XYZ file of N, CA and C in Angstrom:
804
model
N 84.553 3.208 -34.943
C 83.953 2.394 -33.895
C 82.478 2.726 -33.802
N 81.673 1.722 -33.964
C 80.224 1.971 -33.945
C 79.702 2.040 -32.529
N 78.714 2.940 -32.340
C 78.106 3.073 -31.008
C 77.129 1.939 -30.750
N 77.029 1.557 -29.453
C 76.059 0.511 -29.075
C 74.642 1.052 -29.263
N 73.741 0.227 -29.776
C 72.365 0.709 -29.991
C 71.705 1.129 -28.679
N 70.988 2.270 -28.748
C 70.300 2.760 -27.552
C 69.043 1.939 -27.280
N 68.821 1.673 -25.990
C 67.610 0.949 -25.613
C 66.419 1.890 -25.650
N 65.327 1.486 -26.209
C 64.133 2.358 -26.200
C 63.646 2.589 -24.776
N 63.151 3.809 -24.559
C 62.618 4.140 -23.223
C 61.308 3.435 -22.943
N 60.559 3.172 -23.985
C 59.255 2.523 -23.798
C 59.150 1.346 -24.751
N 58.498 0.268 -24.398
C 57.880 0.069 -23.086
C 58.917 -0.188 -22.004
N 58.576 0.165 -20.785
C 59.494 -0.011 -19.679
C 59.745 -1.494 -19.430
N 60.935 -1.790 -19.153
C 61.308 -3.156 -18.790
C 61.269 -3.260 -17.275
N 60.207 -3.844 -16.734
C 59.997 -3.838 -15.300
C 61.133 -4.509 -14.541
N 61.762 -5.493 -15.195
C 62.829 -6.198 -14.493
C 64.099 -5.381 -14.374
N 64.160 -4.244 -15.089
C 65.352 -3.411 -15.057
C 65.157 -2.150 -14.220
N 63.931 -1.994 -13.638
C 63.701 -0.818 -12.816
C 64.488 -0.922 -11.525
N 64.940 0.215 -11.075
C 65.672 0.236 -9.805
C 64.709 -0.021 -8.675
N 65.153 -0.726 -7.637
C 64.260 -0.978 -6.492
C 63.887 0.322 -5.821
N 62.703 0.372 -5.202
C 62.266 1.610 -4.567
C 63.163 1.961 -3.401
N 63.259 3.274 -3.164
C 64.052 3.739 -2.042
C 63.482 3.181 -0.756
N 64.355 3.010 0.206
C 63.939 2.448 1.482
C 62.848 3.303 2.122
N 61.772 2.637 2.541
C 60.687 3.357 3.193
C 59.626 3.874 2.245
N 59.843 3.763 0.940
C 58.867 4.249 -0.040
C 58.115 3.055 -0.632
N 56.790 3.107 -0.576
C 55.964 1.998 -1.048
C 55.783 2.070 -2.554
N 55.827 0.928 -3.181
C 55.574 0.866 -4.614
C 54.107 1.156 -4.865
N 53.836 2.050 -5.805
C 52.454 2.363 -6.142
C 51.837 1.203 -6.908
N 50.665 0.768 -6.467
C 49.957 -0.325 -7.128
C 48.545 0.154 -7.449
N 48.360 0.646 -8.687
C 47.051 1.230 -9.045
C 45.889 0.277 -8.854
N 46.112 -1.028 -8.928
C 45.011 -1.971 -8.791
C 44.528 -2.098 -7.358
N 45.325 -1.659 -6.374
C 44.952 -1.848 -4.977
C 43.670 -1.113 -4.609
N 43.486 0.186 -4.981
C 42.213 0.845 -4.636
C 40.996 0.109 -5.176
N 41.128 -0.485 -6.365
C 40.014 -1.228 -6.943
C 39.705 -2.445 -6.081
N 40.742 -3.140 -5.664
C 40.545 -4.319 -4.823
C 39.949 -3.942 -3.476
N 40.416 -2.819 -2.921
C 39.889 -2.370 -1.638
C 38.419 -1.982 -1.750
N 38.064 -1.327 -2.861
C 36.672 -0.931 -3.057
C 35.768 -2.155 -3.174
N 36.251 -3.191 -3.862
C 35.456 -4.413 -3.997
C 35.246 -5.075 -2.650
N 36.319 -5.093 -1.830
C 36.195 -5.695 -0.502
C 35.238 -4.905 0.370
N 35.299 -3.574 0.260
C 34.407 -2.732 1.058
C 32.954 -2.930 0.659
N 32.710 -3.160 -0.640
C 31.333 -3.336 -1.116
C 30.694 -4.572 -0.512
N 31.518 -5.602 -0.281
C 30.960 -6.828 0.301
C 30.595 -6.652 1.763
N 31.153 -5.627 2.410
C 30.908 -5.394 3.825
C 29.928 -4.250 4.067
N 29.449 -3.634 2.985
C 28.596 -2.463 3.113
C 27.254 -2.844 3.721
N 26.773 -2.042 4.630
C 25.464 -2.234 5.257
C 24.454 -1.347 4.548
N 23.378 -1.950 4.048
C 22.350 -1.169 3.357
C 21.623 -0.298 4.366
N 21.539 1.020 4.140
C 20.872 1.889 5.106
C 19.385 1.604 5.181
N 18.821 1.729 6.351
C 17.387 1.542 6.538
C 16.783 2.820 7.069
N 15.445 2.956 6.884
C 14.757 4.134 7.395
C 14.881 5.341 6.500
N 15.440 5.156 5.295
C 15.607 6.273 4.391
C 14.776 6.033 3.147
N 14.101 7.074 2.668
C 13.335 6.941 1.441
C 11.920 6.474 1.692
N 11.030 6.849 0.766
C 9.619 6.516 0.930
C 9.341 5.024 0.808
N 10.267 4.286 0.190
C 10.031 2.853 0.018
C 10.575 2.031 1.182
N 11.024 2.682 2.237
C 11.585 1.944 3.355
C 10.502 1.530 4.346
N 10.748 0.409 5.008
C 9.806 -0.072 6.021
C 9.742 0.902 7.196
N 10.849 1.607 7.446
C 10.884 2.538 8.567
C 9.888 3.666 8.443
N 9.726 4.182 7.224
C 8.771 5.272 6.996
C 7.354 4.797 7.284
N 7.003 3.603 6.808
C 5.663 3.074 7.043
C 5.462 2.749 8.520
N 6.530 2.293 9.166
C 6.404 1.973 10.584
C 6.128 3.215 11.418
N 6.713 4.332 11.040
C 6.420 5.577 11.765
C 4.964 5.971 11.598
N 4.409 5.751 10.396
C 2.991 5.997 10.189
C 2.161 5.088 11.093
N 2.549 3.817 11.167
C 1.834 2.857 12.012
C 1.914 3.253 13.477
N 3.069 3.737 13.905
C 3.210 4.179 15.297
C 2.257 5.319 15.604
N 2.072 6.218 14.639
C 1.121 7.328 14.840
C -0.308 6.801 14.894
N -0.620 5.801 14.067
C -1.954 5.208 14.094
C -2.212 4.551 15.444
N -1.209 3.856 15.951
C -1.352 3.216 17.259
C -1.559 4.279 18.342
N -0.804 5.366 18.248
C -0.971 6.453 19.201
C -2.323 7.120 19.092
N -2.933 7.043 17.902
C -4.246 7.634 17.689
C -5.404 6.742 18.080
N -5.101 5.527 18.535
C -6.170 4.677 19.049
C -6.402 3.368 18.326
N -5.696 3.116 17.200
C -5.864 1.840 16.509
C -5.121 0.768 17.307
N -5.825 -0.290 17.671
C -5.259 -1.292 18.566
C -5.058 -2.664 17.921
N -5.760 -2.951 16.848
C -5.679 -4.274 16.236
C -4.318 -4.434 15.551
N -3.485 -5.327 16.075
C -2.146 -5.509 15.532
C -2.160 -6.103 14.125
N -3.186 -6.901 13.810
C -3.290 -7.418 12.446
C -3.520 -6.288 11.453
N -4.351 -5.347 11.821
C -4.622 -4.185 10.957
C -3.369 -3.324 10.837
N -2.709 -3.071 11.938
C -1.487 -2.263 11.915
C -0.413 -2.936 11.065
N -0.321 -4.252 11.156
C 0.639 -4.975 10.334
C 0.331 -4.854 8.854
N -0.959 -4.906 8.513
C -1.361 -4.753 7.110
C -1.023 -3.360 6.598
N -1.256 -2.346 7.424
C -0.931 -0.967 7.031
C 0.575 -0.808 6.834
N 1.363 -1.511 7.617
C 2.820 -1.404 7.516
C 3.355 -2.046 6.241
N 2.624 -3.008 5.694
C 3.135 -3.746 4.535
C 2.821 -3.096 3.195
N 1.870 -2.175 3.154
C 1.446 -1.620 1.859
C 2.089 -0.250 1.641
N 2.795 -0.061 0.530
C 3.465 1.219 0.253
C 2.473 2.270 -0.259
N 1.983 3.112 0.634
C 0.973 4.097 0.245
C 1.491 5.068 -0.814
N 2.783 5.363 -0.783
C 3.327 6.327 -1.745
C 3.195 5.827 -3.185
N 3.066 4.510 -3.362
C 2.935 3.964 -4.711
C 1.558 4.234 -5.309
N 0.607 4.745 -4.496
C -0.764 4.942 -4.954
C -1.140 6.426 -5.078
N -0.178 7.331 -4.888
C -0.479 8.757 -5.011
C 0.330 9.344 -6.152
N -0.108 10.495 -6.648
C 0.591 11.140 -7.745
C 1.991 11.570 -7.319
N 2.896 11.637 -8.292
C 4.297 11.950 -8.010
C 4.453 13.255 -7.242
N 3.654 14.242 -7.568
C 3.774 15.544 -6.910
C 3.377 15.494 -5.441
N 2.716 14.427 -5.025
C 2.201 14.346 -3.654
C 2.880 13.273 -2.816
N 3.917 12.628 -3.344
C 4.501 11.500 -2.624
C 5.082 11.903 -1.268
N 5.526 13.140 -1.147
C 6.087 13.559 0.143
C 5.035 13.619 1.243
N 3.757 13.622 0.850
C 2.673 13.624 1.829
C 2.037 12.247 2.003
N 2.611 11.253 1.353
C 1.974 9.928 1.306
C 1.749 9.330 2.687
N 2.648 9.581 3.635
C 2.528 8.943 4.945
C 2.070 9.906 6.033
N 1.574 11.057 5.600
C 0.906 11.949 6.536
C -0.541 11.498 6.668
N -1.163 11.845 7.777
C -2.548 11.427 7.994
C -3.490 12.414 7.331
N -3.521 12.333 6.014
C -4.354 13.245 5.243
C -4.865 12.538 4.002
N -6.049 12.945 3.545
C -6.560 12.435 2.271
C -5.906 13.228 1.149
N -5.738 12.600 -0.004
C -5.069 13.233 -1.132
C -5.878 13.002 -2.404
N -5.880 13.985 -3.307
C -6.645 13.818 -4.556
C -6.011 12.770 -5.460
N -6.871 12.000 -6.136
C -6.387 10.985 -7.076
C -7.003 11.197 -8.457
N -7.686 12.337 -8.627
C -8.290 12.645 -9.913
C -9.784 12.369 -9.949
N -10.472 13.021 -10.891
C -11.900 12.836 -11.105
C -12.727 13.157 -9.853
N -12.229 14.072 -9.034
C -12.955 14.476 -7.840
C -12.924 13.456 -6.718
N -12.058 12.453 -6.824
C -11.965 11.401 -5.813
C -10.694 11.571 -4.987
N -10.636 10.892 -3.843
C -9.479 10.997 -2.964
C -9.062 9.622 -2.448
N -7.801 9.538 -2.035
C -7.335 8.391 -1.269
C -7.560 8.746 0.196
N -8.211 7.877 0.936
C -8.607 8.182 2.315
C -7.395 8.323 3.230
N -7.582 9.050 4.313
C -6.555 9.182 5.340
C -6.194 7.810 5.895
N -4.917 7.566 6.189
C -4.540 6.273 6.780
C -5.329 5.950 8.046
N -5.614 6.950 8.862
C -6.348 6.692 10.104
C -7.763 6.225 9.833
N -8.379 6.728 8.768
C -9.743 6.320 8.428
C -9.743 4.914 7.853
N -8.772 4.623 6.976
C -8.652 3.273 6.422
C -8.465 2.257 7.546
N -7.534 2.569 8.459
C -7.258 1.645 9.568
C -8.470 1.495 10.477
N -9.163 2.583 10.750
C -10.321 2.541 11.644
C -11.434 1.682 11.056
N -11.750 1.868 9.772
C -12.834 1.113 9.149
C -12.502 -0.378 9.072
N -11.250 -0.687 8.739
C -10.871 -2.099 8.668
C -10.838 -2.707 10.068
N -10.436 -1.920 11.052
C -10.454 -2.420 12.428
C -11.881 -2.732 12.869
N -12.844 -1.916 12.470
C -14.243 -2.200 12.784
C -14.690 -3.508 12.128
N -14.249 -3.746 10.898
C -14.569 -5.015 10.239
C -13.957 -6.189 10.987
N -12.710 -6.033 11.385
C -12.016 -7.120 12.073
C -12.565 -7.375 13.471
N -13.317 -6.421 14.006
C -13.850 -6.573 15.365
C -15.126 -7.401 15.411
N -15.660 -7.823 14.274
C -16.855 -8.667 14.299
C -16.503 -10.016 14.918
N -17.457 -10.654 15.585
C -17.167 -11.952 16.214
C -16.604 -12.982 15.241
N -17.161 -13.036 14.035
C -16.697 -14.033 13.062
C -15.272 -13.747 12.605
N -14.963 -12.468 12.335
C -13.616 -12.110 11.889
C -12.586 -12.358 12.988
N -12.959 -12.059 14.227
C -12.048 -12.309 15.345
C -11.759 -13.804 15.486
N -12.783 -14.610 15.296
C -12.620 -16.057 15.460
C -11.710 -16.644 14.385
N -11.866 -16.195 13.145
C -11.055 -16.768 12.065
C -9.795 -15.957 11.775
N -9.669 -14.754 12.393
C -8.518 -13.859 12.213
C -8.331 -13.455 10.757
N -9.424 -13.306 10.071
C -9.406 -12.849 8.682
C -10.766 -12.250 8.355
N -10.785 -11.390 7.344
C -12.040 -10.791 6.900
C -12.820 -11.718 5.976
N -12.225 -12.843 5.594
C -12.915 -13.760 4.693
C -13.007 -13.187 3.294
N -14.161 -13.350 2.665
C -14.387 -12.767 1.341
C -14.911 -11.345 1.527
N -14.202 -10.380 0.954
C -14.497 -8.964 1.185
C -14.953 -8.280 -0.087
N -16.010 -7.483 0.037
C -16.483 -6.638 -1.054
C -16.165 -5.195 -0.707
N -15.433 -4.533 -1.601
C -15.125 -3.116 -1.430
C -15.890 -2.302 -2.467
N -16.584 -1.281 -1.997
C -17.301 -0.380 -2.899
C -16.469 0.889 -3.060
N -15.984 1.124 -4.279
C -15.152 2.295 -4.543
C -13.677 1.945 -4.481
N -13.134 1.413 -5.578
C -11.727 1.015 -5.608
C -10.800 2.213 -5.489
N -11.185 3.321 -6.132
C -10.296 4.480 -6.152
C -8.978 4.128 -6.802
N -7.882 4.466 -6.130
C -6.554 4.179 -6.672
C -6.078 2.768 -6.336
N -6.813 2.047 -5.486
C -6.459 0.675 -5.161
C -5.746 0.489 -3.838
N -5.468 1.591 -3.121
C -4.708 1.466 -1.866
C -5.446 0.651 -0.811
N -6.706 0.991 -0.557
C -7.439 0.267 0.477
C -7.625 -1.206 0.096
N -7.809 -1.469 -1.190
C -7.927 -2.861 -1.639
C -6.661 -3.640 -1.311
N -5.498 -2.991 -1.466
C -4.226 -3.644 -1.152
C -4.119 -3.953 0.334
N -4.607 -3.036 1.182
C -4.587 -3.281 2.629
C -5.565 -4.403 2.979
N -6.760 -4.356 2.395
C -7.754 -5.402 2.649
C -7.234 -6.780 2.248
N -6.454 -6.829 1.173
C -5.936 -8.104 0.687
C -4.997 -8.759 1.695
N -4.389 -7.957 2.560
C -3.499 -8.519 3.579
C -4.286 -9.302 4.630
N -5.601 -9.027 4.712
C -6.410 -9.592 5.790
C -7.586 -10.422 5.285
N -7.706 -10.593 3.981
C -8.869 -11.256 3.391
C -8.468 -12.505 2.623
N -9.414 -13.403 2.499
C -9.211 -14.566 1.641
C -9.310 -14.147 0.183
N -10.212 -13.214 -0.087
C -10.386 -12.686 -1.431
C -11.018 -11.307 -1.327
N -10.608 -10.384 -2.221
C -11.176 -9.038 -2.264
C -11.791 -8.817 -3.633
N -13.078 -8.444 -3.638
C -13.767 -8.001 -4.850
C -13.971 -6.503 -4.708
N -13.387 -5.715 -5.589
C -13.464 -4.259 -5.462
C -14.128 -3.675 -6.700
N -15.190 -2.883 -6.482
C -15.999 -2.355 -7.574
C -15.767 -0.850 -7.711
N -15.503 -0.391 -8.929
C -15.309 1.031 -9.207
C -16.181 1.438 -10.392
N -16.914 2.570 -10.244
C -17.823 3.019 -11.291
C -17.149 3.935 -12.308
N -15.974 4.456 -12.006
C -15.266 5.365 -12.913
C -14.173 4.587 -13.643
N -14.340 4.436 -14.941
C -13.413 3.594 -15.717
C -11.962 4.053 -15.626
N -11.652 5.355 -15.703
C -10.246 5.752 -15.582
C -9.625 5.351 -14.248
N -10.404 5.427 -13.169
C -9.866 5.009 -11.871
C -9.722 3.488 -11.798
N -10.679 2.774 -12.361
C -10.581 1.310 -12.420
C -9.284 0.906 -13.127
N -9.003 1.550 -14.270
C -7.782 1.234 -15.017
C -6.535 1.648 -14.243
N -6.620 2.790 -13.574
C -5.470 3.272 -12.793
C -5.153 2.318 -11.645
N -6.178 1.864 -10.949
C -5.973 0.931 -9.840
C -5.345 -0.368 -10.339
N -5.798 -0.844 -11.464
C -5.234 -2.076 -12.020
C -3.738 -1.903 -12.288
N -3.376 -0.740 -12.819
C -1.970 -0.463 -13.122
C -1.136 -0.344 -11.844
N -1.678 0.339 -10.828
C -0.914 0.558 -9.599
C -0.794 -0.703 -8.752
N -1.786 -1.570 -8.812
C -1.754 -2.802 -8.027
C -0.886 -3.882 -8.657
N -0.690 -3.808 -9.964
C 0.030 -4.867 -10.678
C 1.407 -5.180 -10.084
N 2.238 -4.162 -9.752
C 3.574 -4.476 -9.228
C 3.556 -5.231 -7.899
N 2.460 -5.135 -7.136
C 2.386 -5.818 -5.842
C 2.077 -7.307 -5.988
N 1.589 -7.713 -7.151
C 1.320 -9.126 -7.444
C 0.406 -9.770 -6.395
N -0.672 -9.079 -6.089
C -1.641 -9.591 -5.120
C -2.688 -10.406 -5.873
N -2.555 -11.711 -5.825
C -3.406 -12.581 -6.637
C -4.811 -12.739 -6.069
N -5.040 -12.255 -4.834
C -6.357 -12.426 -4.220
C -7.234 -11.193 -4.341
N -6.924 -10.303 -5.293
C -7.761 -9.128 -5.560
C -8.357 -9.251 -6.952
N -9.663 -9.001 -7.055
C -10.311 -8.932 -8.355
C -10.980 -7.575 -8.476
N -10.608 -6.815 -9.511
C -11.176 -5.492 -9.734
C -12.331 -5.594 -10.729
N -13.435 -4.924 -10.399
C -14.646 -4.979 -11.220
C -15.049 -3.565 -11.599
N -15.264 -3.329 -12.878
C -15.808 -2.049 -13.333
C -17.322 -2.177 -13.366
N -18.003 -1.406 -12.519
C -19.450 -1.511 -12.463
C -20.051 -0.550 -11.463
N -21.345 -0.659 -11.283
C -22.105 0.190 -10.369
C -22.000 -0.382 -8.956
N -21.265 0.312 -8.105
C -21.048 -0.179 -6.758
C -22.302 -0.270 -5.918
N -23.319 0.524 -6.232
C -24.557 0.465 -5.459
C -25.257 -0.875 -5.619
N -24.909 -1.604 -6.664
C -25.482 -2.932 -6.870
C -24.643 -4.033 -6.235
N -23.517 -3.634 -5.627
C -22.625 -4.649 -5.079
C -22.026 -5.476 -6.194
N -21.871 -6.771 -5.942
C -21.394 -7.688 -6.979
C -22.000 -9.069 -6.706
N -23.241 -9.288 -7.190
C -23.977 -10.524 -6.878
C -23.268 -11.827 -7.239
N -22.480 -11.893 -8.338
C -21.926 -13.203 -8.714
C -21.074 -13.871 -7.639
N -20.445 -13.095 -6.766
C -19.584 -13.700 -5.751
C -20.157 -13.612 -4.338
N -21.392 -13.154 -4.214
C -22.037 -13.064 -2.905
C -22.341 -14.472 -2.384
N -22.463 -14.644 -1.067
C -22.433 -13.605 -0.035
C -21.006 -13.264 0.396
N -20.885 -12.088 1.041
C -19.591 -11.593 1.492
C -19.533 -11.584 3.016
N -18.372 -11.955 3.530
C -18.175 -11.922 4.978
C -17.972 -10.493 5.474
N -17.409 -9.655 4.605
C -17.132 -8.257 4.957
C -17.458 -7.366 3.765
N -18.093 -6.233 4.052
C -18.377 -5.232 3.016
C -17.936 -3.882 3.555
N -17.213 -3.121 2.730
C -16.730 -1.804 3.127
C -16.936 -0.844 1.973
N -17.346 0.379 2.289
C -17.610 1.368 1.250
C -16.752 2.605 1.456
N -16.230 3.131 0.360
C -15.434 4.354 0.390
C -16.231 5.542 -0.107
N -17.557 5.440 -0.080
C -18.435 6.546 -0.464
C -19.702 6.456 0.379
N -20.299 7.608 0.657
C -21.456 7.627 1.545
C -22.703 8.181 0.899
N -23.837 7.507 1.140
C -25.120 7.972 0.633
C -26.089 8.240 1.764
N -27.328 8.538 1.391
C -28.347 8.812 2.404
C -28.742 7.546 3.157
N -28.644 6.410 2.471
C -29.006 5.123 3.070
C -28.077 4.040 2.552
N -28.077 2.916 3.224
C -27.326 1.768 2.739
C -28.137 1.074 1.652
N -27.551 0.843 0.487
C -28.290 0.138 -0.566
C -28.740 -1.244 -0.104
N -29.950 -1.604 -0.465
C -30.475 -2.921 -0.084
C -29.621 -4.048 -0.660
N -29.036 -3.800 -1.832
C -28.200 -4.837 -2.457
C -27.034 -5.224 -1.565
N -26.460 -4.254 -0.856
C -25.350 -4.571 0.041
C -25.818 -5.467 1.189
N -26.942 -5.107 1.756
C -27.471 -5.888 2.874
C -27.817 -7.308 2.426
N -28.387 -7.423 1.229
C -28.747 -8.744 0.716
C -27.506 -9.607 0.466
N -26.405 -8.988 0.093
C -25.192 -9.734 -0.252
C -24.280 -9.978 0.947
N -24.664 -9.491 2.106
C -23.889 -9.711 3.326
C -24.221 -11.089 3.895
N -23.207 -11.871 4.178
C -23.420 -13.218 4.709
C -23.922 -13.153 6.149
N -24.633 -14.178 6.571
C -25.006 -14.296 7.977
C -23.720 -14.420 8.791
N -23.586 -13.601 9.803
C -22.343 -13.544 10.559
C -21.369 -12.520 10.009
N -21.737 -11.898 8.868
C -20.869 -10.909 8.234
C -21.082 -9.516 8.792
N -20.182 -8.612 8.428
C -20.264 -7.222 8.890
C -20.038 -6.255 7.744
N -20.782 -5.164 7.765
C -20.684 -4.084 6.775
C -20.278 -2.802 7.501
N -19.330 -2.057 6.927
C -18.922 -0.755 7.462
C -18.978 0.261 6.324
N -19.727 1.339 6.533
C -19.886 2.336 5.475
C -20.260 3.689 6.069
N -19.889 4.777 5.398
C -20.373 6.092 5.802
C -21.804 6.292 5.322
N -22.609 6.936 6.152
C -24.001 7.224 5.807
C -24.297 8.667 6.189
N -25.048 9.338 5.346
C -25.415 10.731 5.599
C -26.404 10.836 6.757
N -26.135 11.736 7.680
C -27.082 12.001 8.758
C -28.297 12.741 8.213
N -29.352 12.714 8.993
C -30.563 13.447 8.595
C -30.297 14.945 8.631
N -31.037 15.672 7.801
C -30.986 17.144 7.772
C -29.597 17.667 7.415
N -28.852 16.906 6.599
C -27.564 17.385 6.119
C -26.540 17.666 7.183
N -26.520 16.889 8.231
C -25.588 17.114 9.344
C -24.294 16.327 9.198
N -23.926 15.996 8.000
C -22.677 15.280 7.785
C -22.841 13.775 7.800
N -21.725 13.078 7.706
C -21.725 11.623 7.628
C -21.207 10.999 8.929
N -21.653 9.788 9.162
C -21.144 8.985 10.280
C -20.842 7.583 9.771
N -19.949 6.904 10.471
C -19.688 5.508 10.146
C -20.788 4.643 10.737
N -21.329 3.773 9.914
C -22.374 2.849 10.356
C -21.856 1.425 10.213
N -22.072 0.633 11.251
C -21.689 -0.779 11.248
C -22.954 -1.624 11.303
N -23.064 -2.566 10.378
C -24.228 -3.459 10.328
C -23.749 -4.900 10.406
N -24.274 -5.652 11.363
C -24.004 -7.083 11.480
C -25.255 -7.848 11.060
N -25.064 -8.868 10.232
C -26.192 -9.707 9.848
C -26.207 -10.959 10.718
N -27.311 -11.181 11.373
C -27.480 -12.338 12.242
C -28.550 -13.251 11.663
N -28.749 -14.376 12.314
C -29.813 -15.282 11.888
C -31.175 -14.603 11.975
N -31.308 -13.651 12.888
C -32.604 -12.994 13.076
C -32.788 -11.709 12.307
N -31.759 -11.237 11.607
C -31.901 -9.984 10.855
C -30.618 -9.168 10.872
N -30.762 -7.844 11.066
C -29.621 -6.939 11.003
C -29.529 -6.124 12.287
N -28.307 -5.952 12.767
C -28.056 -5.099 13.930
C -27.180 -3.939 13.485
N -27.599 -2.729 13.848
C -26.929 -1.524 13.352
C -26.389 -0.701 14.506
N -25.159 -0.164 14.318
C -24.542 0.708 15.315
C -23.931 1.905 14.605
N -23.978 3.061 15.248
C -23.444 4.301 14.678
C -22.171 4.688 15.415
N -21.161 5.075 14.642
C -19.874 5.456 15.222
C -19.550 6.917 14.866
N -18.282 7.249 14.765
C -17.865 8.640 14.671
C -18.181 9.285 13.331
N -18.082 10.615 13.330
C -18.305 11.407 12.119
C -17.135 11.228 11.153
N -17.448 11.203 9.867
C -16.432 11.060 8.822
C -16.810 11.958 7.644
N -15.935 12.014 6.657
C -16.217 12.792 5.453
C -15.723 12.009 4.240
N -16.667 11.509 3.447
C -16.354 10.766 2.234
C -17.036 11.406 1.035
N -16.549 11.052 -0.156
C -17.213 11.504 -1.372
C -18.616 10.872 -1.429
N -19.562 11.525 -2.109
C -20.926 10.988 -2.155
C -21.021 9.690 -2.965
N -21.913 8.823 -2.509
C -22.179 7.576 -3.215
C -23.069 7.863 -4.419
N -22.665 7.364 -5.588
C -23.434 7.605 -6.813
C -23.711 6.278 -7.509
N -24.775 6.260 -8.283
C -25.135 5.047 -9.035
C -24.645 5.163 -10.482
N -24.684 4.041 -11.172
C -24.294 4.041 -12.572
C -22.792 3.956 -12.751
N -22.357 3.965 -14.018
C -20.938 3.946 -14.357
C -20.628 5.140 -15.236
N -19.344 5.462 -15.298
C -18.918 6.625 -16.086
C -17.553 6.311 -16.677
C-alpha cells in the first residue's frame, strides 16, 4: 500500500491556515507602513527651529525694535533676508547676534543694528517717506552682499560697487540663490560712485573716509539722501553723516558714533 504524498510545508497555503484563536489579532505587516503614510500626511512642519527659519530672524527683528528701530518697512526687510547665508560656516551660529563678523580680506559684515539704523535714516528722507521706497540706490562697498540684499527689499534698483575682486565674486555667488533681479553688482572704485546710472535717490556707504567724495554728492539726485560714516577731526573716530540734496544745495546732519573699515580708492 503506497503512502499518500506529503504536502510541502512551503509555500504556505493561506486558505488552509487555521483561523486565529479568539481574541488574537492577525498580524498584518503592511499595516505599520500604511499608518506611517497616513501620519506623514498629517505631520505639522516645525517652525522656529534652525537658522533658516523665519522665527530666528523675527527674534533678531524684535531685538532691533527693542533697540530703537521703528520703521516697520525696514524691520520687514531685515526679517526677509537670511543673514546666515552671508557668513562663513564657522560663524553661522553668530549670524543673528548683533555683532559684526569677518568676511575675509580685512572686511566685515556690519552689525544688524547698524544696517537697520543706516537704512532707516535713508527711509526717513521726505522723498523716501512719500514714495515708501528708496528708489534707485547706490551702495558703496558690497562686501558679502548682505546689505545689498536688504536694500533690494526697499529699492527699485540697487547698484552696489566693490573694489576687492574676491569679495565682488563672493557676493555674486551668495546673492545668486536669492534671485534678486533688481541688484546689479559692479567691480570698481567706490570713491567714484557709478556715473552711468546716476543720479541716485539713495546712497549708502559701508566704509568711512575723512570726507565725503565729491563724486557721491554729484551723483545724488535732488531730493535724494546720502548716509555714510565720516572720520571726525583729530582722529576722534567716525560718525554717521546724513546729507540731503535740495534745489538750493546740500544739507548735512551728524548722528551717532560708528566704526567702519576705512574708505580706500582704487581696485584690488
